[in-house]
Amino acid sequence: MNPHASALAENILAESATGADGTWWFWWSWAERIAPADDLGEAADRVTRVLAATGEYSS
């Protein structure tokens, strides 16, 4: 949740992907992968970009 824009909120799921390797991923509520669960930096960056208010995030 973005504390500056409460409408910008999302549920994130961590779950094993289907397949032989059993890699865990962070997923959006709309069933799209965010990043592998062992790459917290990438996951945090993507979530931050999606939940940022216009002009709030710059990379």
mmCIF file of N, CA, C and O in Angstrom:
data_model
loop_
_atom_site.group_PDB
_atom_site.id
_atom_site.type_symbol
_atom_site.label_atom_id
_atom_site.label_comp_id
_atom_site.label_asym_id
_atom_site.label_seq_id
_atom_site.Cartn_x
_atom_site.Cartn_y
_atom_site.Cartn_z
ATOM 1 N N MET A 1 0.844 -1.179 0.000
ATOM 2 C CA MET A 1 0.000 0.000 0.000
ATOM 3 C C MET A 1 0.888 1.241 0.000
ATOM 4 O O MET A 1 1.894 1.302 0.698
ATOM 5 N N ASN A 2 0.499 2.204 -0.796
ATOM 6 C CA ASN A 2 1.203 3.482 -0.818
ATOM 7 C C ASN A 2 0.591 4.363 0.266
ATOM 8 O O ASN A 2 -0.591 4.696 0.201
ATOM 9 N N PRO A 3 1.352 4.757 1.284
ATOM 10 C CA PRO A 3 0.793 5.552 2.372
ATOM 11 C C PRO A 3 0.359 6.955 1.951
ATOM 12 O O PRO A 3 -0.404 7.598 2.651
ATOM 13 N N HIS A 4 0.812 7.403 0.791
ATOM 14 C CA HIS A 4 0.439 8.728 0.291
ATOM 15 C C HIS A 4 -0.748 8.682 -0.664
ATOM 16 O O HIS A 4 -1.273 9.727 -1.039
ATOM 17 N N ALA A 5 -1.144 7.485 -1.074
ATOM 18 C CA ALA A 5 -2.277 7.311 -1.986
ATOM 19 C C ALA A 5 -2.920 5.971 -1.658
ATOM 20 O O ALA A 5 -2.558 4.936 -2.222
ATOM 21 N N SER A 6 -3.851 5.962 -0.733
ATOM 22 C CA SER A 6 -4.405 4.708 -0.213
ATOM 23 C C SER A 6 -5.109 3.865 -1.273
ATOM 24 O O SER A 6 -5.270 2.664 -1.085
ATOM 25 N N ALA A 7 -5.487 4.461 -2.394
ATOM 26 C CA ALA A 7 -6.105 3.677 -3.471
ATOM 27 C C ALA A 7 -5.077 2.783 -4.160
ATOM 28 O O ALA A 7 -5.448 1.816 -4.827
ATOM 29 N N LEU A 8 -3.808 3.101 -3.976
ATOM 30 C CA LEU A 8 -2.742 2.292 -4.574
ATOM 31 C C LEU A 8 -2.337 1.208 -3.577
ATOM 32 O O LEU A 8 -1.438 1.386 -2.752
ATOM 33 N N ALA A 9 -3.029 0.097 -3.641
ATOM 34 C CA ALA A 9 -2.781 -1.029 -2.745
ATOM 35 C C ALA A 9 -2.904 -2.314 -3.553
ATOM 36 O O ALA A 9 -3.648 -2.383 -4.533
ATOM 37 N N GLU A 10 -2.186 -3.330 -3.147
ATOM 38 C CA GLU A 10 -2.205 -4.589 -3.884
ATOM 39 C C GLU A 10 -1.849 -5.733 -2.946
ATOM 40 O O GLU A 10 -1.110 -5.555 -1.984
ATOM 41 N N ASN A 11 -2.391 -6.910 -3.231
ATOM 42 C CA ASN A 11 -2.031 -8.130 -2.523
ATOM 43 C C ASN A 11 -0.956 -8.845 -3.327
ATOM 44 O O ASN A 11 -1.081 -8.988 -4.546
ATOM 45 N N ILE A 12 0.089 -9.290 -2.654
ATOM 46 C CA ILE A 12 1.197 -9.996 -3.274
ATOM 47 C C ILE A 12 1.228 -11.408 -2.704
ATOM 48 O O ILE A 12 1.077 -11.605 -1.501
ATOM 49 N N LEU A 13 1.451 -12.378 -3.570
ATOM 50 C CA LEU A 13 1.484 -13.782 -3.177
ATOM 51 C C LEU A 13 2.875 -14.341 -3.460
ATOM 52 O O LEU A 13 3.474 -14.000 -4.477
ATOM 53 N N ALA A 14 3.393 -15.171 -2.583
ATOM 54 C CA ALA A 14 4.616 -15.934 -2.846
ATOM 55 C C ALA A 14 4.204 -17.386 -2.987
ATOM 56 O O ALA A 14 3.566 -17.952 -2.104
ATOM 57 N N GLU A 15 4.554 -17.975 -4.136
ATOM 58 C CA GLU A 15 4.110 -19.334 -4.410
ATOM 59 C C GLU A 15 5.098 -20.019 -5.351
ATOM 60 O O GLU A 15 5.713 -19.363 -6.197
ATOM 61 N N SER A 16 5.187 -21.321 -5.223
ATOM 62 C CA SER A 16 6.038 -22.117 -6.099
ATOM 63 C C SER A 16 5.429 -22.158 -7.499
ATOM 64 O O SER A 16 4.223 -22.364 -7.650
ATOM 65 N N ALA A 17 6.262 -21.952 -8.501
ATOM 66 C CA ALA A 17 5.795 -22.022 -9.887
ATOM 67 C C ALA A 17 5.609 -23.477 -10.283
ATOM 68 O O ALA A 17 6.299 -24.362 -9.790
ATOM 69 N N THR A 18 4.687 -23.710 -11.176
ATOM 70 C CA THR A 18 4.490 -25.053 -11.691
ATOM 71 C C THR A 18 5.695 -25.424 -12.537
ATOM 72 O O THR A 18 6.136 -24.650 -13.374
ATOM 73 N N GLY A 19 6.243 -26.570 -12.311
ATOM 74 C CA GLY A 19 7.399 -27.019 -13.081
ATOM 75 C C GLY A 19 8.339 -27.848 -12.238
ATOM 76 O O GLY A 19 8.186 -27.962 -11.025
ATOM 77 N N ALA A 20 9.323 -28.391 -12.898
ATOM 78 C CA ALA A 20 10.242 -29.319 -12.237
ATOM 79 C C ALA A 20 11.176 -28.639 -11.247
ATOM 80 O O ALA A 20 11.566 -29.244 -10.251
ATOM 81 N N ASP A 21 11.546 -27.375 -11.502
ATOM 82 C CA ASP A 21 12.549 -26.751 -10.636
ATOM 83 C C ASP A 21 11.983 -26.235 -9.322
ATOM 84 O O ASP A 21 12.725 -26.013 -8.371
ATOM 85 N N GLY A 22 10.685 -26.037 -9.219
ATOM 86 C CA GLY A 22 10.058 -25.622 -7.967
ATOM 87 C C GLY A 22 10.442 -24.235 -7.490
ATOM 88 O O GLY A 22 10.374 -23.949 -6.299
ATOM 89 N N THR A 23 10.869 -23.369 -8.401
ATOM 90 C CA THR A 23 11.246 -22.002 -8.041
ATOM 91 C C THR A 23 10.052 -21.263 -7.445
ATOM 92 O O THR A 23 8.945 -21.347 -7.949
ATOM 93 N N TRP A 24 10.325 -20.532 -6.372
ATOM 94 C CA TRP A 24 9.291 -19.701 -5.761
ATOM 95 C C TRP A 24 9.320 -18.322 -6.390
ATOM 96 O O TRP A 24 10.386 -17.781 -6.692
ATOM 97 N N TRP A 25 8.125 -17.735 -6.597
ATOM 98 C CA TRP A 25 7.969 -16.421 -7.209
ATOM 99 C C TRP A 25 7.036 -15.563 -6.380
ATOM 100 O O TRP A 25 6.151 -16.071 -5.686
ATOM 101 N N PHE A 26 7.217 -14.259 -6.482
ATOM 102 C CA PHE A 26 6.203 -13.314 -6.015
ATOM 103 C C PHE A 26 5.262 -13.080 -7.185
ATOM 104 O O PHE A 26 5.701 -12.947 -8.327
ATOM 105 N N TRP A 27 3.962 -13.046 -6.890
ATOM 106 C CA TRP A 27 2.934 -12.895 -7.927
ATOM 107 C C TRP A 27 1.998 -11.742 -7.567
ATOM 108 O O TRP A 27 1.679 -11.520 -6.394
ATOM 109 N N TRP A 28 1.528 -11.045 -8.588
ATOM 110 C CA TRP A 28 0.455 -10.064 -8.413
ATOM 111 C C TRP A 28 -0.862 -10.803 -8.247
ATOM 112 O O TRP A 28 -0.979 -11.960 -8.631
ATOM 113 N N SER A 29 -1.859 -10.128 -7.739
ATOM 114 C CA SER A 29 -3.182 -10.745 -7.551
ATOM 115 C C SER A 29 -3.826 -11.116 -8.881
ATOM 116 O O SER A 29 -4.709 -11.948 -8.928
ATOM 117 N N TRP A 30 -3.370 -10.525 -9.982
ATOM 118 C CA TRP A 30 -3.932 -10.845 -11.300
ATOM 119 C C TRP A 30 -3.129 -11.952 -11.993
ATOM 120 O O TRP A 30 -3.194 -12.137 -13.203
ATOM 121 N N ALA A 31 -2.381 -12.746 -11.211
ATOM 122 C CA ALA A 31 -1.673 -13.949 -11.666
ATOM 123 C C ALA A 31 -0.537 -13.654 -12.641
ATOM 124 O O ALA A 31 -0.263 -14.429 -13.537
ATOM 125 N N GLU A 32 0.157 -12.556 -12.427
ATOM 126 C CA GLU A 32 1.346 -12.236 -13.207
ATOM 127 C C GLU A 32 2.552 -12.288 -12.268
ATOM 128 O O GLU A 32 2.502 -11.764 -11.150
ATOM 129 N N ARG A 33 3.627 -12.902 -12.736
ATOM 130 C CA ARG A 33 4.841 -12.991 -11.914
ATOM 131 C C ARG A 33 5.472 -11.610 -11.744
ATOM 132 O O ARG A 33 5.495 -10.808 -12.662
ATOM 133 N N ILE A 34 5.994 -11.381 -10.538
ATOM 134 C CA ILE A 34 6.719 -10.142 -10.256
ATOM 135 C C ILE A 34 8.211 -10.390 -10.394
ATOM 136 O O ILE A 34 8.888 -9.734 -11.178
ATOM 137 N N ALA A 35 8.733 -11.326 -9.617
ATOM 138 C CA ALA A 35 10.158 -11.665 -9.607
ATOM 139 C C ALA A 35 10.334 -12.943 -8.802
ATOM 140 O O ALA A 35 9.477 -13.289 -7.990
ATOM 141 N N PRO A 36 11.462 -13.631 -9.019
ATOM 142 C CA PRO A 36 11.735 -14.807 -8.180
ATOM 143 C C PRO A 36 11.819 -14.400 -6.703
ATOM 144 O O PRO A 36 12.286 -13.303 -6.380
ATOM 145 N N ALA A 37 11.381 -15.270 -5.822
ATOM 146 C CA ALA A 37 11.355 -14.952 -4.393
ATOM 147 C C ALA A 37 12.749 -14.736 -3.813
ATOM 148 O O ALA A 37 12.890 -14.057 -2.803
ATOM 149 N N ASP A 38 13.776 -15.264 -4.455
ATOM 150 C CA ASP A 38 15.129 -15.042 -3.945
ATOM 151 C C ASP A 38 15.760 -13.750 -4.478
ATOM 152 O O ASP A 38 16.907 -13.444 -4.182
ATOM 153 N N ASP A 39 15.003 -12.972 -5.256
ATOM 154 C CA ASP A 39 15.482 -11.677 -5.761
ATOM 155 C C ASP A 39 14.621 -10.564 -5.158
ATOM 156 O O ASP A 39 13.804 -9.934 -5.834
ATOM 157 N N LEU A 40 14.795 -10.344 -3.862
ATOM 158 C CA LEU A 40 13.966 -9.366 -3.150
ATOM 159 C C LEU A 40 14.129 -7.946 -3.691
ATOM 160 O O LEU A 40 13.165 -7.183 -3.724
ATOM 161 N N GLY A 41 15.325 -7.599 -4.128
ATOM 162 C CA GLY A 41 15.552 -6.262 -4.662
ATOM 163 C C GLY A 41 14.722 -5.997 -5.897
ATOM 164 O O GLY A 41 14.081 -4.943 -6.025
ATOM 165 N N GLU A 42 14.702 -6.929 -6.821
ATOM 166 C CA GLU A 42 13.910 -6.770 -8.050
ATOM 167 C C GLU A 42 12.415 -6.738 -7.733
ATOM 168 O O GLU A 42 11.668 -5.922 -8.270
ATOM 169 N N ALA A 43 11.979 -7.622 -6.842
ATOM 170 C CA ALA A 43 10.565 -7.641 -6.465
ATOM 171 C C ALA A 43 10.161 -6.313 -5.831
ATOM 172 O O ALA A 43 9.128 -5.733 -6.182
ATOM 173 N N ALA A 44 10.966 -5.823 -4.908
ATOM 174 C CA ALA A 44 10.655 -4.559 -4.241
ATOM 175 C C ALA A 44 10.618 -3.404 -5.234
ATOM 176 O O ALA A 44 9.747 -2.531 -5.165
ATOM 177 N N ASP A 45 11.547 -3.387 -6.179
ATOM 178 C CA ASP A 45 11.584 -2.325 -7.182
ATOM 179 C C ASP A 45 10.317 -2.332 -8.042
ATOM 180 O O ASP A 45 9.710 -1.289 -8.274
ATOM 181 N N ARG A 46 9.896 -3.503 -8.484
ATOM 182 C CA ARG A 46 8.696 -3.593 -9.326
ATOM 183 C C ARG A 46 7.436 -3.200 -8.555
ATOM 184 O O ARG A 46 6.580 -2.495 -9.075
ATOM 185 N N VAL A 47 7.321 -3.653 -7.319
ATOM 186 C CA VAL A 47 6.157 -3.293 -6.508
ATOM 187 C C VAL A 47 6.144 -1.787 -6.252
ATOM 188 O O VAL A 47 5.107 -1.137 -6.362
ATOM 189 N N THR A 48 7.309 -1.223 -5.966
ATOM 190 C CA THR A 48 7.408 0.219 -5.729
ATOM 191 C C THR A 48 6.956 1.001 -6.945
ATOM 192 O O THR A 48 6.200 1.970 -6.835
ATOM 193 N N ARG A 49 7.394 0.583 -8.138
ATOM 194 C CA ARG A 49 6.997 1.289 -9.363
ATOM 195 C C ARG A 49 5.491 1.217 -9.599
ATOM 196 O O ARG A 49 4.872 2.198 -9.974
ATOM 197 N N VAL A 50 4.903 0.050 -9.367
ATOM 198 C CA VAL A 50 3.465 -0.109 -9.617
ATOM 199 C C VAL A 50 2.634 0.687 -8.615
ATOM 200 O O VAL A 50 1.614 1.293 -8.967
ATOM 201 N N LEU A 51 3.067 0.716 -7.354
ATOM 202 C CA LEU A 51 2.275 1.380 -6.328
ATOM 203 C C LEU A 51 2.626 2.865 -6.140
ATOM 204 O O LEU A 51 2.038 3.533 -5.296
ATOM 205 N N ALA A 52 3.543 3.389 -6.926
ATOM 206 C CA ALA A 52 3.931 4.789 -6.801
ATOM 207 C C ALA A 52 2.864 5.694 -7.392
ATOM 208 O O ALA A 52 2.267 5.402 -8.418
ATOM 209 N N ALA A 53 2.615 6.798 -6.710
ATOM 210 C CA ALA A 53 1.737 7.830 -7.259
ATOM 211 C C ALA A 53 2.482 8.498 -8.409
ATOM 212 O O ALA A 53 3.710 8.487 -8.466
ATOM 213 N N THR A 54 1.760 9.069 -9.339
ATOM 214 C CA THR A 54 2.367 9.738 -10.486
ATOM 215 C C THR A 54 3.450 10.703 -10.045
ATOM 216 O O THR A 54 3.223 11.545 -9.180
ATOM 217 N N GLY A 55 4.634 10.562 -10.621
ATOM 218 C CA GLY A 55 5.751 11.441 -10.299
ATOM 219 C C GLY A 55 6.463 11.121 -9.012
ATOM 220 O O GLY A 55 7.436 11.766 -8.661
ATOM 221 N N GLU A 56 6.011 10.112 -8.278
ATOM 222 C CA GLU A 56 6.588 9.809 -6.966
ATOM 223 C C GLU A 56 7.859 8.965 -7.064
ATOM 224 O O GLU A 56 8.741 9.062 -6.234
ATOM 225 N N TYR A 57 7.958 8.129 -8.076
ATOM 226 C CA TYR A 57 9.067 7.187 -8.201
ATOM 227 C C TYR A 57 9.935 7.592 -9.379
ATOM 228 O O TYR A 57 9.442 7.841 -10.460
ATOM 229 N N SER A 58 11.217 7.634 -9.176
ATOM 230 C CA SER A 58 12.134 7.848 -10.293
ATOM 231 C C SER A 58 13.273 6.867 -10.165
ATOM 232 O O SER A 58 13.803 6.643 -9.090
ATOM 233 N N SER A 59 13.627 6.245 -11.281
ATOM 234 C CA SER A 59 14.691 5.231 -11.235
ATOM 235 C C SER A 59 16.016 5.816 -11.637
ATOM 236 O O SER A 59 16.155 6.863 -12.136
#
